Every structure is written in C-alpha cells, then in structure tokens.
CSV table of C-alpha atoms in Angstrom, one decimal:
chain,number,residue,atom,x,y,z
A,206,ASP,CA,-19.6,13.8,-19.0
A,207,ALA,CA,-22.5,12.7,-21.1
A,208,LYS,CA,-26.1,13.7,-20.0
A,209,THR,CA,-28.5,11.0,-18.9
A,210,THR,CA,-32.3,10.9,-19.0
A,211,GLN,CA,-34.3,8.7,-16.6
A,212,PRO,CA,-38.1,8.5,-15.9
A,213,PRO,CA,-38.9,10.4,-12.7
A,214,SER,CA,-40.7,7.5,-11.0
A,215,MET,CA,-41.6,3.8,-11.4
A,216,ASP,CA,-43.5,1.2,-9.4
A,217,CYS,CA,-42.7,-2.4,-9.1
A,218,ALA,CA,-44.5,-5.3,-7.3
A,219,GLU,CA,-42.5,-7.0,-4.6
A,220,GLY,CA,-40.8,-10.2,-5.8
A,221,ARG,CA,-41.0,-9.1,-9.5
A,222,ALA,CA,-38.1,-7.8,-11.5
A,223,ALA,CA,-37.6,-4.0,-11.6
A,224,ASN,CA,-36.3,-2.7,-14.9
A,225,LEU,CA,-35.0,0.9,-14.7
A,226,PRO,CA,-34.1,2.5,-18.1
A,227,CYS,CA,-31.6,5.2,-18.8
A,228,ASN,CA,-30.9,7.1,-22.0
A,229,HIS,CA,-27.4,8.4,-22.7
A,230,SER,CA,-27.4,9.1,-26.4
A,231,THR,CA,-24.3,11.3,-26.3
A,232,ILE,CA,-22.0,8.8,-24.5
A,233,SER,CA,-18.4,8.7,-25.6
A,234,GLY,CA,-16.4,5.6,-26.3
A,235,ASN,CA,-14.4,6.0,-23.0
A,236,GLU,CA,-17.3,6.7,-20.8
A,237,TYR,CA,-18.7,4.1,-18.4
A,238,VAL,CA,-22.3,3.7,-17.2
A,239,TYR,CA,-22.6,3.8,-13.4
A,240,TRP,CA,-25.6,3.1,-11.2
A,241,TYR,CA,-26.0,4.4,-7.7
A,242,ARG,CA,-29.1,4.4,-5.5
A,243,GLN,CA,-30.1,6.5,-2.5
A,244,ILE,CA,-32.4,5.1,0.1
A,245,HIS,CA,-34.2,7.8,2.1
A,246,SER,CA,-32.0,9.6,4.6
A,247,GLN,CA,-28.9,7.7,3.6
A,248,GLY,CA,-26.0,8.5,1.3
A,249,PRO,CA,-25.9,7.1,-2.3
A,250,GLN,CA,-24.8,3.5,-2.6
A,251,TYR,CA,-22.8,2.0,-5.5
A,252,ILE,CA,-24.7,-0.7,-7.4
A,253,ILE,CA,-22.9,-1.6,-10.6
A,254,HIS,CA,-21.0,-0.1,-13.6
A,255,GLY,CA,-20.1,-1.2,-17.1
A,256,LEU,CA,-18.6,-0.1,-20.4
A,257,LYS,CA,-20.2,-2.1,-23.2
A,258,ASN,CA,-20.7,-5.7,-22.0
A,259,ASN,CA,-23.6,-6.7,-19.8
A,260,GLU,CA,-22.6,-6.9,-16.1
A,261,THR,CA,-24.0,-8.8,-13.2
A,262,ASN,CA,-23.2,-8.7,-9.5
A,263,GLU,CA,-24.9,-9.8,-6.3
A,264,MET,CA,-27.2,-6.7,-6.4
A,265,ALA,CA,-28.2,-6.2,-10.0
A,266,SER,CA,-27.6,-6.7,-13.7
A,267,LEU,CA,-26.7,-4.0,-16.1
A,268,ILE,CA,-27.8,-4.3,-19.8
A,269,ILE,CA,-26.1,-1.9,-22.2
A,270,THR,CA,-27.4,-1.7,-25.8
A,271,GLU,CA,-25.0,-2.4,-28.6
A,272,ASP,CA,-24.9,1.2,-29.7
A,273,ARG,CA,-24.4,2.2,-26.0
A,274,LYS,CA,-27.0,4.9,-26.2
A,275,SER,CA,-29.1,3.4,-23.5
A,276,SER,CA,-29.0,0.9,-20.6
A,277,THR,CA,-31.3,-0.9,-18.2
A,278,LEU,CA,-30.6,-1.7,-14.6
A,279,ILE,CA,-32.4,-4.9,-13.5
A,280,LEU,CA,-33.2,-5.8,-9.9
A,281,PRO,CA,-34.2,-9.5,-10.4
A,282,HIS,CA,-36.4,-9.9,-7.3
A,283,ALA,CA,-37.3,-6.5,-5.9
A,284,THR,CA,-38.0,-6.2,-2.2
A,285,LEU,CA,-39.5,-3.3,-0.1
A,286,ARG,CA,-35.9,-2.4,0.9
A,287,ASP,CA,-35.1,-1.6,-2.8
A,288,THR,CA,-37.4,1.4,-2.6
A,289,ALA,CA,-35.0,4.3,-3.4
A,290,VAL,CA,-33.9,6.9,-5.9
A,291,TYR,CA,-31.8,5.3,-8.6
A,292,TYR,CA,-29.2,7.4,-10.4
A,293,CYS,CA,-27.7,6.6,-13.8
A,294,ILE,CA,-24.4,8.4,-14.3
A,295,VAL,CA,-22.1,8.4,-17.3
A,296,ARG,CA,-18.4,9.3,-16.7
A,297,VAL,CA,-14.9,8.5,-17.7
A,298,MET,CA,-13.1,6.1,-15.5
A,299,GLY,CA,-10.8,7.6,-12.9
A,300,SER,CA,-11.3,8.7,-9.3
A,301,ALA,CA,-10.4,12.3,-10.1
A,302,ARG,CA,-13.6,12.6,-12.0
A,303,GLN,CA,-16.6,13.5,-9.9
A,304,LEU,CA,-20.1,12.0,-10.1
A,305,THR,CA,-22.6,14.2,-11.8
A,306,PHE,CA,-26.0,13.3,-10.5
A,307,GLY,CA,-29.3,14.0,-12.3
A,308,SER,CA,-32.7,13.8,-10.8
A,309,GLY,CA,-32.8,10.0,-10.9
A,310,THR,CA,-35.8,7.6,-10.8
A,311,GLN,CA,-37.8,7.1,-7.7
A,312,LEU,CA,-38.5,3.4,-7.6
A,313,THR,CA,-41.3,2.3,-5.2
A,314,VAL,CA,-41.6,-1.4,-4.5
A,315,LEU,CA,-45.2,-2.2,-3.6
A,316,PRO,CA,-46.2,-5.1,-1.3
B,1097,ASP,CA,-15.0,-2.6,8.4
B,1098,ALA,CA,-16.1,0.9,9.1
B,1099,GLY,CA,-17.5,2.8,6.1
B,1100,VAL,CA,-17.5,6.6,5.8
B,1101,THR,CA,-18.2,8.4,9.0
B,1102,GLN,CA,-19.6,11.9,9.1
B,1103,SER,CA,-20.1,14.2,12.0
B,1104,PRO,CA,-22.3,15.8,13.3
B,1105,THR,CA,-25.4,14.1,11.8
B,1106,HIS,CA,-27.5,17.2,12.3
B,1107,LEU,CA,-26.7,20.9,12.8
B,1108,ILE,CA,-28.6,24.1,13.1
B,1109,LYS,CA,-26.8,27.4,12.4
B,1110,THR,CA,-27.8,31.1,12.1
B,1111,ARG,CA,-27.3,33.1,9.0
B,1112,GLY,CA,-23.8,34.6,8.8
B,1113,GLN,CA,-22.2,32.0,11.0
B,1114,GLN,CA,-19.5,29.6,10.1
B,1115,VAL,CA,-19.7,25.8,10.2
B,1116,THR,CA,-17.3,22.9,10.0
B,1117,LEU,CA,-18.3,19.4,9.0
B,1118,ARG,CA,-16.1,16.4,9.4
B,1119,CYS,CA,-15.5,13.1,7.5
B,1120,SER,CA,-13.5,10.0,8.1
B,1121,PRO,CA,-13.1,7.9,4.9
B,1122,LYS,CA,-13.5,4.2,4.6
B,1123,SER,CA,-10.4,2.2,5.6
B,1124,GLY,CA,-8.0,2.0,2.7
B,1125,HIS,CA,-9.4,5.0,0.9
B,1126,ASP,CA,-7.3,8.1,0.3
B,1127,THR,CA,-9.5,10.4,-1.7
B,1128,VAL,CA,-12.4,12.4,-0.2
B,1129,SER,CA,-15.1,14.3,-2.1
B,1130,TRP,CA,-17.9,16.5,-0.8
B,1131,TYR,CA,-21.4,16.9,-2.2
B,1132,GLN,CA,-24.3,19.1,-1.3
B,1133,GLN,CA,-27.8,17.8,-1.7
B,1134,ALA,CA,-30.8,20.2,-1.5
B,1135,LEU,CA,-34.2,18.7,-0.7
B,1136,GLY,CA,-35.6,16.8,-3.7
B,1137,GLN,CA,-32.5,17.1,-5.8
B,1138,GLY,CA,-29.5,15.0,-6.7
B,1139,PRO,CA,-26.2,15.6,-5.0
B,1140,GLN,CA,-24.0,18.4,-6.4
B,1141,PHE,CA,-20.2,18.1,-6.4
B,1142,ILE,CA,-18.4,20.7,-4.2
B,1143,PHE,CA,-14.8,19.6,-4.3
B,1144,GLN,CA,-12.4,16.6,-4.0
B,1145,TYR,CA,-9.2,16.2,-1.9
B,1146,TYR,CA,-6.3,14.0,-2.6
B,1147,GLU,CA,-2.9,14.0,-1.0
B,1148,GLU,CA,-4.0,16.9,1.2
B,1149,GLU,CA,-4.8,19.2,-1.7
B,1150,GLU,CA,-7.9,20.3,-3.5
B,1151,ARG,CA,-7.8,18.4,-6.8
B,1152,GLN,CA,-11.1,19.4,-8.4
B,1153,ARG,CA,-13.8,21.9,-7.6
B,1154,GLY,CA,-17.4,22.2,-8.6
B,1155,ASN,CA,-19.4,25.4,-9.1
B,1156,PHE,CA,-19.4,26.6,-5.5
B,1157,PRO,CA,-18.3,30.0,-4.1
B,1158,ASP,CA,-15.1,30.5,-2.1
B,1159,ARG,CA,-17.2,30.5,1.1
B,1160,PHE,CA,-16.9,26.7,0.8
B,1161,SER,CA,-13.5,25.5,1.7
B,1162,GLY,CA,-12.0,22.3,2.8
B,1163,HIS,CA,-9.0,20.5,4.2
B,1164,GLN,CA,-7.6,17.0,4.1
B,1165,PHE,CA,-5.4,15.7,6.9
B,1166,PRO,CA,-2.5,13.2,6.7
B,1167,ASN,CA,-4.8,10.4,8.0
B,1168,TYR,CA,-7.0,11.2,4.9
B,1169,SER,CA,-9.9,12.6,7.0
B,1170,SER,CA,-11.4,15.8,5.8
B,1171,GLU,CA,-13.3,18.9,6.8
B,1172,LEU,CA,-15.7,21.1,4.9
B,1173,ASN,CA,-16.0,24.7,6.1
B,1174,VAL,CA,-18.7,27.1,5.1
B,1175,ASN,CA,-18.4,30.7,6.0
B,1176,ALA,CA,-21.1,33.4,6.1
B,1177,LEU,CA,-23.9,30.9,6.0
B,1178,LEU,CA,-26.9,31.7,3.8
B,1179,LEU,CA,-30.4,30.2,4.1
B,1180,GLY,CA,-29.8,28.5,0.8
B,1181,ASP,CA,-26.9,26.6,2.3
B,1182,SER,CA,-29.4,24.4,4.1
B,1183,ALA,CA,-28.9,20.9,2.7
B,1184,LEU,CA,-27.6,17.5,3.3
B,1185,TYR,CA,-23.8,17.4,3.0
B,1186,LEU,CA,-22.4,14.1,1.8
B,1187,CYS,CA,-18.8,12.9,2.0
B,1188,ALA,CA,-17.6,10.2,-0.4
B,1189,SER,CA,-14.3,8.4,-0.3
B,1190,SER,CA,-12.5,6.3,-2.8
B,1191,SER,CA,-9.1,4.7,-3.5
B,1192,GLU,CA,-6.9,6.3,-6.0
B,1193,SER,CA,-5.4,2.9,-6.8
B,1194,GLY,CA,-8.5,0.7,-6.2
B,1195,PRO,CA,-11.8,0.0,-7.8
B,1196,ASN,CA,-13.3,3.1,-9.2
B,1197,ARG,CA,-16.3,3.5,-7.0
B,1198,TYR,CA,-17.3,5.8,-4.2
B,1199,THR,CA,-18.5,5.0,-0.7
B,1200,PHE,CA,-20.8,7.6,0.7
B,1201,GLY,CA,-21.4,8.5,4.3
B,1202,SER,CA,-25.0,9.2,5.6
B,1203,GLY,CA,-24.4,12.9,5.6
B,1204,THR,CA,-24.8,15.9,7.8
B,1205,ARG,CA,-28.1,17.7,7.7
B,1206,LEU,CA,-27.4,21.4,8.0
B,1207,THR,CA,-30.2,23.8,8.6
B,1208,VAL,CA,-29.6,27.6,8.4
B,1209,VAL,CA,-32.1,29.8,10.2
C-alpha cells in the first residue's frame, strides 16, 4: 500500500471548517483513500473513503486532487467532540487487505 | 445494533505469563482483525481471521496466535509475555461481502509488569 504523509498536529476553532491534508504521491490507480479517526481511549472510527471523485457523507467531505497525489478531509463545522487523531490510509479495496496506520494528525478543536 | 465488543477492558499480567483476549464482531460481520497499538503510535496489524482460518498476518512473532469460532467471535493469545507487549489491543470486524470498512472495538489495555 502507498505511503501517506500527514502533519503531526493541527488546531481548529469550534464551528469553523477543519481541513486535514494528506499526501500520497505514490498512490496506484487501484488504491483508495480512506480516513479513520481515533478519539482518545476509543478504537478508530471509519469516516469516509474515495477513489478519485470527491465524496461527502454525514460526517465529512473528501477532496482528492485530479492527479490523486493528495487529498483533504473536511469537517465542515468542527465541534469539541471532533478532537481526535485522524489517519489517512491508502489501500486496495478488499477486506482481506489490512489497514496500515501511520502516525496521523492530532486535531484539536478549540472553544 | 451492538458494535464490536472486546473483553476484558483492562488487564495486568506478569512477564512470562500467557493472556487471552476476546472479541465479538459486529452483527453481520464475518471477518475479524487484530491490531496492537503502543502508546503514542498508530495501530499495527497482527492478523486477520476469516472462515475460522488465519488469512493474513503482520510482522508479529509466533507468540501471538489466534482463533476464530463458528459464530465469528475471535480470541487473541499471547504467550511468554514481554514488557514490550504492553499496549492497547484492538479488534476490528468487517463483512466479506459488504461495504469495505472496518468497525473497531474500544480495545483491551494490557499492561505487563
């Protein structure tokens, strides 16, 4: 699976949009971009995934650049409960493939 | 709808002992994966079980073994515990035929003294 690079930490004001970047310059054509987050003392939680088109669900939006070498996870109206470590993972579709977690981005939402 | 259930939530063991951790997958899921998360690091893949067999394994020694039962629940066994085995152990379940996303439990915090 392709390697990802994320900033170690970011801050965001409550109510504002949180934009979390991820670089995956070696991504292959059949690899998807997944985002998970891990709130302190809990297991990781699935947020969203995409291949090349932008995706949106009830939690977040995922913007993937045209060359697919980077992506941005957007939390449109961050709340204090969004404070967590956010992991960007690139992998081929298929449940037999494990998730390879990096260090992630610690997002802190400030009141 | 119950999610992934792990037991126990916390455990303290002595070096050299053996430990068994348990996981019940989310309803409708048939695949179980185990991860180890050391303090301050991302989870590391241990192995995955499907149809009661180990399908994939990460870079972990043979001291780590597992089992999946016909009801899809799973156990993780660690023998000859080392201090370095102290970590949060996470179980994740998924459906072989469903959406390709994992549901994680809250983990078992293992401390080896």
